[in-house]
Amino acid sequence: LAKTTQPISMDSYEGQEVNITCSHNNIATNDYITWYQQFPSQGPRFIIQGYKTKVTNEVASLFIPADRKSSTLSLPRVSLSDTAVYYCLVDYGATSGTYKYIFGTGTRLKVLA
Amino acid sequence: ETGVTQTPRHLVMGMTNKKSLKCEQHLGHNAMYWYKQSAKKPLELMFVYNFKEQTENNSVPSRFSPECPNSSHLFLHLHTLQPEDSALYLCASSQAEGGEKLFFGSGTQLSVL
């Protein structure tokens, strides 16, 4: 059964870089990796998506090693407003045999002043 | 504003009641999803619709009945629910099914008494 795992929580200070890793051992050739941010009482919001190597946008970077069994979301210089839960999502496609779009367990990031 | 609207935001119902959750997307997307988010658990995919056709039912109990009359609207009909069904129910849409960015609504917080 496909599984996506993340650390439960992380603390950081304002201005630091935060790296959150997601493990997705059963990822297949055509599966994408997407990261979402969720604030209380809101739905998850798209941050970044990647397939391999490195992707960067205005808010984050995503690092994916060659074997693609894990990925790392990097948030540069976090602020208090980045306190949220971060989820990775893998579109397992035909690999899982049960269902697709498996969200990770979520990482609760707390940014301290 | 994500372009995905869910109503109601909060719902309290007894185990013998029948209620419906509504989701509407204004993004011109073709795929729509229902997710369940329980406290301290990852998001669980429930149903997927692609061009109004159901393409995924993740072993959801029959007391949850989805309906997708067109690509812009998605309903979740609820009947004879159990207290353990209390959760945040999230609707999402994407341009197409598979590997696409998901846009989520704010969810309906359901309490079953």
XYZ file of C-alpha atoms in Angstrom, chain B residues 7-107:
101
model
C -21.714 25.477 2.017
C -22.548 25.300 4.795
C -19.356 26.160 6.703
C -20.644 24.411 9.815
C -23.234 21.666 10.243
C -24.552 19.873 13.284
C -26.756 16.864 12.689
C -28.244 13.952 14.550
C -27.576 10.373 13.540
C -31.042 10.019 11.982
C -30.912 13.225 9.952
C -30.373 13.633 6.242
C -28.297 16.588 5.065
C -26.280 17.618 2.032
C -22.996 19.420 1.566
C -22.581 21.606 -1.494
C -19.480 22.563 -3.440
C -19.267 24.944 -6.397
C -16.191 25.854 -8.399
C -15.847 28.904 -10.647
C -12.553 27.892 -12.250
C -13.734 25.974 -15.283
C -12.173 22.779 -13.955
C -13.192 19.302 -15.014
C -12.292 17.226 -11.955
C -13.777 17.531 -8.463
C -12.948 15.753 -5.235
C -14.271 15.131 -1.739
C -11.760 14.750 1.092
C -12.331 14.007 4.773
C -10.046 15.524 7.408
C -10.371 14.190 10.947
C -8.528 15.601 13.909
C -4.903 14.506 13.980
C -5.246 12.453 10.777
C -4.137 13.137 7.223
C -6.574 14.114 4.526
C -8.424 11.078 3.206
C -9.634 10.990 -0.368
C -13.292 9.952 -0.571
C -14.510 10.459 -4.138
C -13.243 11.746 -7.463
C -15.322 12.959 -10.389
C -13.882 13.658 -13.815
C -16.179 15.269 -16.383
C -19.151 14.416 -14.129
C -18.272 10.730 -14.007
C -17.166 9.109 -10.762
C -13.683 7.703 -11.206
C -12.768 6.942 -7.609
C -14.611 5.673 -4.543
C -12.138 5.049 -1.774
C -14.203 2.389 0.012
C -16.482 5.033 1.476
C -19.523 3.764 3.464
C -22.828 4.034 1.647
C -24.143 6.547 4.189
C -22.106 9.047 2.143
C -23.581 9.524 -1.323
C -21.918 11.887 -3.807
C -23.597 13.607 -6.709
C -22.029 15.588 -9.548
C -24.713 17.082 -11.814
C -22.187 19.075 -13.842
C -18.489 19.914 -13.781
C -19.065 22.971 -11.581
C -21.119 21.437 -8.800
C -20.524 18.595 -6.375
C -22.733 17.416 -3.545
C -22.247 15.009 -0.680
C -25.498 13.602 0.652
C -25.367 12.388 4.245
C -27.752 10.019 6.009
C -27.672 7.993 9.215
C -24.177 9.141 10.057
C -22.192 8.037 13.080
C -20.407 10.269 15.621
C -17.057 9.110 14.194
C -18.044 10.776 10.915
C -17.563 14.152 12.567
C -14.786 15.861 10.611
C -13.920 18.652 8.210
C -15.139 17.783 4.723
C -13.161 19.465 1.985
C -14.035 19.859 -1.655
C -11.361 20.432 -4.274
C -11.171 20.867 -8.018
C -8.467 20.621 -10.670
C -8.210 21.286 -14.362
C -8.017 17.564 -15.048
C -7.608 14.386 -13.049
C -4.092 13.258 -12.233
C -0.988 15.295 -11.486
C -2.824 18.601 -11.420
C -2.833 21.372 -8.838
C -5.802 21.046 -6.467
C -7.830 24.077 -5.424
C -9.633 23.553 -2.120
C -12.655 25.159 -0.574
C -12.696 26.156 3.096
C -14.571 23.026 4.072
